[in-house]
Short mmCIF file of C-alpha atoms and ligand atoms in Angstrom, two decimals:
data_model
loop_
_atom_site.label_atom_id
_atom_site.label_comp_id
_atom_site.label_asym_id
_atom_site.label_seq_id
_atom_site.Cartn_x
_atom_site.Cartn_y
_atom_site.Cartn_z
CA UNK C 1 28.09 -2.32 10.93
CA UNK C 2 27.95 -2.15 7.18
CA UNK C 3 31.07 -1.84 5.07
CA UNK C 4 31.70 -0.49 1.58
CA UNK C 5 29.18 1.49 -0.44
CA UNK C 6 25.66 1.05 0.81
CA UNK C 7 23.13 -0.48 -1.56
CA UNK C 8 20.29 1.90 -2.39
CA UNK C 9 17.15 -0.19 -2.24
CA UNK C 10 14.33 1.60 -4.05
CA UNK C 11 12.30 -1.55 -4.82
CA UNK C 12 9.72 -0.85 -2.12
CA UNK C 13 9.14 0.85 1.21
CA UNK C 14 8.58 -2.67 2.56
CA UNK C 15 12.38 -3.09 2.67
CA UNK C 16 12.75 -0.64 5.57
CA UNK C 17 14.42 -2.06 8.65
CA UNK C 18 13.13 -1.23 12.13
CA UNK C 19 14.73 1.74 13.88
CA UNK C 20 16.78 1.32 17.05
CA UNK C 21 13.88 2.73 19.05
CA UNK C 22 11.61 0.08 17.56
CA UNK C 23 14.05 -2.70 18.43
CA UNK C 24 14.28 -1.43 21.99
CA UNK C 25 10.48 -1.23 22.24
CA UNK C 26 10.30 -4.84 21.01
CA UNK C 27 12.67 -6.03 23.69
CA UNK C 28 10.76 -4.26 26.44
CA UNK C 29 7.19 -4.93 25.26
CA UNK C 30 4.64 -6.16 27.76
CA UNK C 31 2.87 -9.17 26.27
CA UNK C 32 -0.10 -11.52 26.75
CA UNK C 33 -2.11 -13.94 24.62
CA UNK C 34 -3.70 -11.84 21.87
CA UNK C 35 -6.16 -14.56 20.84
CA UNK C 36 -7.73 -13.87 24.27
CA UNK C 37 -7.31 -10.10 23.55
CA UNK C 38 -4.94 -10.09 26.54
CA UNK C 39 -1.85 -8.54 25.00
CA UNK C 40 -1.70 -5.03 26.47
CA UNK C 41 0.66 -3.72 23.79
CA UNK C 42 -1.53 -4.98 20.94
CA UNK C 43 -4.60 -3.53 22.67
CA UNK C 44 -2.85 -0.17 22.95
CA UNK C 45 -1.85 -0.23 19.28
CA UNK C 46 -5.37 -1.12 18.18
CA UNK C 47 -6.85 1.69 20.28
CA UNK C 48 -4.34 4.19 18.99
CA UNK C 49 -4.89 3.21 15.35
CA UNK C 50 -8.67 3.36 15.66
CA UNK C 51 -8.42 6.76 17.36
CA UNK C 52 -6.11 8.23 14.73
CA UNK C 53 -8.32 7.11 11.85
CA UNK C 54 -11.58 8.00 13.58
CA UNK C 55 -13.00 4.48 13.98
CA UNK C 56 -14.48 2.70 16.99
CA UNK C 57 -12.10 -0.26 16.84
CA UNK C 58 -9.15 -1.84 15.05
CA UNK C 59 -7.56 -5.25 14.61
CA UNK C 60 -3.84 -5.99 14.36
CA UNK C 61 -3.08 -8.34 11.45
CA UNK C 62 0.28 -9.68 10.23
CA UNK C 63 0.05 -8.22 6.71
CA UNK C 64 -1.81 -5.74 4.56
CA UNK C 65 -3.02 -8.57 2.38
CA UNK C 66 -4.58 -10.32 5.36
CA UNK C 67 -6.17 -7.03 6.48
CA UNK C 68 -7.76 -6.55 3.06
CA UNK C 69 -8.86 -10.16 2.80
CA UNK C 70 -10.37 -10.24 6.28
CA UNK C 71 -12.29 -7.08 5.36
CA UNK C 72 -13.53 -8.62 2.11
CA UNK C 73 -14.68 -11.73 3.96
CA UNK C 74 -16.44 -9.75 6.69
CA UNK C 75 -18.38 -7.54 4.29
CA UNK C 76 -19.51 -10.23 1.85
CA UNK C 77 -20.89 -13.73 1.37
CA UNK C 78 -19.51 -16.31 -1.07
CA UNK C 79 -20.79 -15.77 -4.61
CA UNK C 80 -20.92 -11.99 -4.33
CA UNK C 81 -18.99 -9.46 -6.38
CA UNK C 82 -16.31 -7.01 -5.25
CA UNK C 83 -16.04 -3.88 -7.35
CA UNK C 84 -12.41 -2.85 -7.69
CA UNK C 85 -10.22 -1.09 -10.24
CA UNK C 86 -8.18 -3.02 -12.78
CA UNK C 87 -4.89 -1.97 -11.21
CA UNK C 88 -5.81 -2.53 -7.57
CA UNK C 89 -3.57 -4.41 -5.16
CA UNK C 90 -6.39 -6.75 -4.14
CA UNK C 91 -6.65 -7.86 -7.76
CA UNK C 92 -2.98 -7.94 -8.75
CA UNK C 93 -0.96 -8.96 -5.74
CA UNK C 94 -3.11 -10.90 -3.30
CA UNK C 95 -2.85 -14.34 -4.87
CA UNK C 96 -6.50 -14.43 -6.03
CA UNK C 97 -7.35 -14.63 -2.33
CA UNK C 98 -10.79 -13.12 -2.76
CA UNK C 99 -11.72 -16.09 -4.96
CA UNK C 100 -9.70 -18.75 -3.15
CA UNK C 101 -10.61 -17.81 0.42
CA UNK C 102 -13.98 -16.09 0.20
CA UNK C 103 -15.57 -17.25 -3.08
CA UNK C 104 -15.77 -13.71 -4.45
CA UNK C 105 -15.79 -12.43 -8.00
CA UNK C 106 -14.00 -9.20 -8.86
CA UNK C 107 -16.08 -6.79 -10.95
CA UNK C 108 -13.21 -4.88 -12.52
CA UNK C 109 -13.37 -1.22 -13.50
CA UNK C 110 -11.03 0.44 -15.98
CA UNK C 111 -10.34 3.80 -14.38
CA UNK C 112 -8.23 6.91 -14.72
CA UNK C 113 -5.23 6.43 -12.43
CA UNK C 114 -6.92 3.74 -10.34
CA UNK C 115 -9.79 5.88 -9.09
CA UNK C 116 -13.33 5.06 -10.19
CA UNK C 117 -15.94 7.79 -10.49
CA UNK C 118 -19.19 7.60 -8.55
CA UNK C 119 -20.97 7.01 -11.86
CA UNK C 120 -18.78 4.00 -12.68
CA UNK C 121 -19.33 2.51 -9.24
CA UNK C 122 -23.06 3.08 -9.35
CA UNK C 123 -23.30 1.38 -12.74
CA UNK C 124 -21.16 -1.54 -11.59
CA UNK C 125 -23.47 -2.36 -8.67
CA UNK C 126 -25.79 -5.15 -9.77
CA UNK C 127 -29.50 -4.51 -9.67
CA UNK C 128 -31.53 -6.71 -7.35
CA UNK C 129 -32.61 -9.30 -9.93
CA UNK C 130 -32.87 -13.04 -9.32
CA UNK C 131 -30.46 -14.07 -12.08
CA UNK C 132 -27.64 -11.63 -11.17
CA UNK C 133 -24.97 -12.09 -8.54
CA UNK C 134 -25.04 -9.56 -5.71
CA UNK C 135 -22.52 -6.77 -5.24
CA UNK C 136 -21.06 -7.27 -1.79
CA UNK C 137 -18.43 -4.54 -1.57
CA UNK C 138 -16.69 -1.63 -3.27
CA UNK C 139 -12.93 -1.46 -2.64
CA UNK C 140 -10.83 1.66 -3.21
CA UNK C 141 -7.05 2.18 -2.84
CA UNK C 142 -5.48 5.44 -1.60
CA UNK C 143 -2.65 6.12 -2.26
CA UNK C 144 -2.63 3.93 -5.34
CA UNK C 145 0.35 1.61 -5.69
CA UNK C 146 0.25 0.73 -9.41
CA UNK C 147 -1.09 4.21 -10.10
CA UNK C 148 2.37 5.56 -9.19
CA UNK C 149 1.42 6.56 -5.65
CA UNK C 150 -1.39 8.78 -6.94
CA UNK C 151 -3.83 10.15 -4.44
CA UNK C 152 -7.61 10.04 -4.67
CA UNK C 153 -9.29 13.37 -3.89
CA UNK C 154 -11.48 13.38 -0.77
CA UNK C 155 -14.42 14.67 -2.85
CA UNK C 156 -14.07 11.73 -5.25
CA UNK C 157 -14.00 9.29 -2.31
CA UNK C 158 -17.11 10.89 -0.81
CA UNK C 159 -19.05 10.67 -4.07
CA UNK C 160 -18.16 6.99 -4.46
CA UNK C 161 -19.12 6.29 -0.84
CA UNK C 162 -22.48 8.01 -1.33
CA UNK C 163 -23.18 6.17 -4.58
CA UNK C 164 -22.44 2.82 -2.90
CA UNK C 165 -24.23 3.53 0.36
CA UNK C 166 -27.35 4.70 -1.49
CA UNK C 167 -27.57 1.17 -2.87
CA UNK C 168 -26.74 -0.42 0.47
CA UNK C 169 -23.22 -1.54 -0.52
CA UNK C 170 -20.32 -1.01 1.94
CA UNK C 171 -17.00 0.56 0.90
CA UNK C 172 -13.56 -0.63 2.01
CA UNK C 173 -10.32 1.33 1.67
CA UNK C 174 -6.99 -0.33 1.01
CA UNK C 175 -5.11 2.46 2.73
CA UNK C 176 -1.77 0.63 2.93
CA UNK C 177 -0.14 4.07 2.55
CA UNK C 178 -2.97 6.23 3.94
CA UNK C 179 -0.54 8.48 5.85
CA UNK C 180 1.24 9.30 2.58
CA UNK C 181 -2.13 10.12 1.02
CA UNK C 182 -3.04 12.39 3.96
CA UNK C 183 0.20 14.35 3.60
CA UNK C 184 -0.23 14.77 -0.15
CA UNK C 185 -3.82 15.93 0.35
CA UNK C 186 -2.83 18.23 3.22
CA UNK C 187 -5.46 16.79 5.57
CA UNK C 188 -5.54 14.75 8.76
CA UNK C 189 -5.49 11.00 8.20
CA UNK C 190 -8.97 10.75 9.77
CA UNK C 191 -10.33 12.79 6.87
CA UNK C 192 -8.96 10.32 4.34
CA UNK C 193 -10.48 7.48 6.38
CA UNK C 194 -13.87 9.16 6.83
CA UNK C 195 -16.96 7.61 5.30
CA UNK C 196 -15.48 4.14 4.74
CA UNK C 197 -16.98 1.05 6.35
CA UNK C 198 -13.47 -0.31 6.89
CA UNK C 199 -9.91 0.85 6.30
CA UNK C 200 -6.74 -1.21 6.23
CA UNK C 201 -3.38 0.49 6.66
CA UNK C 202 0.19 -0.81 6.97
CA UNK C 203 2.85 -0.19 9.61
CA UNK C 204 5.48 -2.07 7.65
CA UNK C 205 5.86 0.20 4.63
CA UNK C 206 6.97 3.83 4.91
CA UNK C 207 6.31 3.79 8.65
CA UNK C 208 9.20 1.36 9.08
CA UNK C 209 7.80 -1.27 11.46
CA UNK C 210 9.06 -4.79 10.73
CA UNK C 211 5.58 -6.27 10.39
CA UNK C 212 1.90 -5.54 10.78
CA UNK C 213 -1.17 -3.78 9.52
CA UNK C 214 -4.42 -2.66 11.08
CA UNK C 215 -7.98 -3.12 9.98
CA UNK C 216 -10.24 -0.37 11.33
CA UNK C 217 -14.03 -0.38 11.55
CA UNK C 218 -17.02 -0.43 13.90
CA UNK C 219 -16.96 -2.53 17.08
CA UNK C 220 -19.26 -5.11 15.44
CA UNK C 221 -17.19 -5.30 12.24
CA UNK C 222 -13.95 -5.76 14.17
CA UNK C 223 -15.53 -8.44 16.39
CA UNK C 224 -16.37 -10.44 13.27
CA UNK C 225 -12.98 -9.60 11.70
CA UNK C 226 -11.27 -11.13 14.74
CA UNK C 227 -13.04 -14.43 14.05
CA UNK C 228 -12.14 -14.35 10.34
CA UNK C 229 -8.51 -13.48 11.14
CA UNK C 230 -8.35 -16.65 13.24
CA UNK C 231 -9.92 -18.66 10.40
CA UNK C 232 -7.27 -17.35 8.02
CA UNK C 233 -4.54 -18.44 10.42
CA UNK C 234 -3.77 -14.97 11.72
CA UNK C 235 -4.55 -15.47 15.40
CA UNK C 236 -1.31 -14.47 17.07
CA UNK C 237 -0.22 -14.95 20.67
CA UNK C 238 2.41 -12.89 22.58
CA UNK C 239 2.56 -10.50 19.69
CA UNK C 240 3.09 -7.36 21.71
CA UNK C 241 6.71 -7.69 20.59
CA UNK C 242 5.47 -6.86 17.08
CA UNK C 243 2.87 -4.29 18.12
CA UNK C 244 5.49 -2.32 20.09
CA UNK C 245 7.42 -1.14 17.00
CA UNK C 246 4.02 -0.36 15.44
CA UNK C 247 3.35 2.08 18.28
CA UNK C 248 6.71 3.72 17.62
CA UNK C 249 5.80 3.86 13.91
CA UNK C 250 2.55 5.71 14.65
CA UNK C 251 4.13 8.04 17.18
CA UNK C 252 7.39 8.86 15.43
CA UNK C 253 7.29 7.97 11.74
CA UNK C 254 4.12 9.48 10.29
CA UNK C 255 5.47 13.02 10.61
CA UNK C 256 8.49 12.46 8.33
CA UNK C 257 6.84 10.99 5.22
CA UNK C 258 6.96 14.30 3.34
CA UNK C 259 10.75 13.76 3.09
CA UNK C 260 10.10 10.65 1.01
CA UNK C 261 7.74 12.57 -1.25
CA UNK C 262 10.51 15.12 -1.82
CA UNK C 263 13.04 12.38 -2.64
CA UNK C 264 10.66 11.02 -5.26
CA UNK C 265 10.07 14.48 -6.76
CA UNK C 266 13.82 15.05 -7.07
CA UNK C 267 14.32 11.63 -8.65
CA UNK C 268 11.49 12.37 -11.09
CA UNK C 269 12.95 15.74 -12.06
CA UNK C 270 16.32 14.18 -12.79
CA UNK C 271 14.95 11.16 -14.63
CA UNK C 272 12.70 13.33 -16.80
CA UNK C 273 15.89 14.85 -18.31
CA UNK C 274 17.01 11.46 -19.64
CA UNK C 275 16.19 10.49 -23.20
CA UNK C 276 14.04 7.38 -23.33
CA UNK C 277 12.51 7.94 -19.90
CA UNK C 278 8.94 9.18 -19.57
CA UNK C 279 7.06 9.88 -16.38
CA UNK C 280 3.38 9.39 -17.22
CA UNK C 281 1.95 10.68 -13.92
CA UNK C 282 3.52 13.41 -11.79
CA UNK C 283 4.43 11.76 -8.48
CA UNK C 284 2.38 12.90 -5.49
CA UNK C 285 3.73 10.61 -2.77
CA UNK C 286 6.64 8.20 -2.24
CA UNK C 287 6.13 6.03 -5.34
CA UNK C 288 7.50 6.81 -8.77
CA UNK C 289 6.58 4.83 -11.86
CA UNK C 290 8.21 5.64 -15.18
CA UNK C 291 8.66 4.04 -18.58
CA UNK C 292 11.98 3.18 -20.20
CA UNK C 293 12.15 3.01 -24.00
CA UNK C 294 14.85 1.93 -26.50
CA UNK C 295 16.30 5.49 -26.69
CA UNK C 296 17.69 5.10 -23.18
CA UNK C 297 19.96 2.31 -24.46
CA UNK C 298 21.41 4.44 -27.28
CA UNK C 299 23.27 2.24 -29.77
CA UNK C 300 22.67 -0.91 -27.76
CA UNK C 301 19.94 -3.18 -29.13
CA UNK C 302 17.87 -5.14 -26.63
CA UNK C 303 16.75 -8.26 -28.51
CA UNK C 304 14.07 -9.24 -26.00
CA UNK C 305 12.56 -5.73 -25.84
CA UNK C 306 12.72 -5.88 -22.05
CA UNK C 307 13.73 -2.25 -21.54
CA UNK C 308 12.67 -2.07 -17.91
CA UNK C 309 14.61 -5.27 -17.16
CA UNK C 310 17.73 -3.93 -18.90
CA UNK C 311 17.49 -0.63 -17.04
CA UNK C 312 17.05 -2.34 -13.67
CA UNK C 313 20.05 -4.64 -14.37
CA UNK C 314 22.22 -1.63 -15.20
CA UNK C 315 21.22 0.07 -11.95
CA UNK C 316 21.90 -3.10 -9.96
CA UNK C 317 25.44 -3.24 -11.31
CA UNK C 318 25.79 0.23 -9.77
CA UNK C 319 24.44 -0.77 -6.36
CA UNK C 320 20.91 0.52 -6.88
CA UNK C 321 17.81 -1.66 -6.72
CA UNK C 322 14.57 -0.79 -8.52
CA UNK C 323 11.61 -2.91 -9.62
CA UNK C 324 10.63 -3.71 -13.21
CA UNK C 325 6.81 -3.90 -13.34
CA UNK C 326 6.70 -5.10 -16.94
CA UNK C 327 8.91 -4.70 -20.04
CA UNK C 328 8.56 -0.90 -20.01
CA UNK C 329 7.68 0.22 -16.52
CA UNK C 330 10.02 0.69 -13.59
CA UNK C 331 9.02 1.50 -10.01
CA UNK C 332 11.10 3.32 -7.40
CA UNK C 333 9.83 3.87 -3.86
CA UNK C 334 11.38 6.27 -1.35
CA UNK C 335 11.54 5.55 2.38
CA UNK C 336 13.45 6.52 5.51
CA UNK C 337 16.02 3.72 5.21
CA UNK C 338 17.97 5.20 2.28
CA UNK C 339 21.41 6.84 2.27
CA UNK C 340 21.50 10.64 2.11
CA UNK C 341 23.03 10.70 -1.36
CA UNK C 342 20.27 8.53 -2.85
CA UNK C 343 19.10 11.04 -5.47
CA UNK C 344 22.62 11.95 -6.64
CA UNK C 345 23.87 8.36 -6.80
CA UNK C 346 20.73 7.09 -8.53
CA UNK C 347 20.78 9.80 -11.20
CA UNK C 348 24.53 9.33 -11.71
CA UNK C 349 23.97 5.59 -12.20
CA UNK C 350 21.21 6.25 -14.73
CA UNK C 351 23.52 8.60 -16.63
CA UNK C 352 26.49 6.23 -16.48
CA UNK C 353 24.83 4.26 -19.27
CA UNK C 354 26.19 6.74 -21.82
N1 TLP Z 401 2.56 -3.87 -1.70
C1 TLP Z 401 3.87 -4.41 -1.99
C2 TLP Z 401 3.75 -5.53 -3.01
O1 TLP Z 401 2.74 -6.42 -2.65
C3 TLP Z 401 3.47 -5.05 -4.38
C4 TLP Z 401 4.78 -3.30 -2.45
O2 TLP Z 401 5.99 -3.54 -2.51
O3 TLP Z 401 4.29 -2.19 -2.75
N2 TLP Z 401 -2.13 -2.80 -0.42
C5 TLP Z 401 -1.23 -2.07 -1.10
C6 TLP Z 401 -1.67 -0.85 -1.80
C7 TLP Z 401 0.11 -2.47 -1.14
O4 TLP Z 401 0.98 -1.76 -1.84
C8 TLP Z 401 0.51 -3.64 -0.44
C9 TLP Z 401 1.92 -4.14 -0.49
C10 TLP Z 401 -0.47 -4.35 0.26
C11 TLP Z 401 -1.79 -3.91 0.25
C12 TLP Z 401 -0.18 -5.64 0.97
O5 TLP Z 401 0.67 -5.54 2.03
P1 TLP Z 401 1.49 -6.82 2.56
O6 TLP Z 401 2.71 -6.91 1.68
O7 TLP Z 401 1.80 -6.47 3.97
O8 TLP Z 401 0.61 -8.00 2.44
#
């Protein structure tokens, strides 16, 4: 049992703790050795994930980063280029893994909101000339984390897929929050996943499972991905205990994500009233990114110019955690594991600066 006022943790949806039903499922999970593909609970999760996204097969991996990196390795050969946007997770937050693990070079696109156009992608694909490195893969992200949870339109995805496929280049989706994207777009998740050669999505973000992601693709792709996962140290054994809460996440948690989108909209509406706070992109899903300027501090002078840091410190003193992305930008992420009065308490803490 918790005592006192509950901390409101808006740093990420990764902070969610497993539900009671998940914990019970973990305790009761049937298990086997998954490196031999003999864990019945993992097999069930992989089948369910593939079915929901409209793929032939899926692979359970410990993290979203590993799912993305296994995909990159499967689609490419060392020395090839991966076309990705300048704000993508694979570029920013995966420890240069594409270079360190797979010998890949990112070909970075400056885009609007994180979403390249088909024209940009087509131009970024190297022509087949002996002195140019080959383009091995295009990687998209939907919803887009550093883009403030923005959602890529299905039409835009399709055009990019066509442009890439015309030139024989596969397209991967970092769909860590694909269920949020589906809700914002008002379509089934299989529509968001359609047309990609592989899709990674996470169970351990808004869906609340303690761990795990899935990489979806064709039977052949997943067979190869299984080998690469082992090479990367991700061959797991009696891991049905971790797949079991993932099954609960897919069965019970996807349907409630719209609540998180509403929380973020209410936070955004309140924050927009504050002087010194600007919301550059209207939130579409469960992520809110906004800028904090000197006006928010009133008379107070911040010598180091770290407005986001100062804002986050003030909130922390009031029991609210948010993430400073740089000296101006703050991120808040809504999820199921927040107290009911999250919006009220957060806005009151922001105002208590006066
Ligand atoms: N994102 C985390 C941090 O790494 C930034 C977060 O708190 O949002 N793709 C996307 C779009 C992601 O947002 C994340 C996690 C991942 C991949 C990687 O997932 P994990 O953390 O499981 O490796």
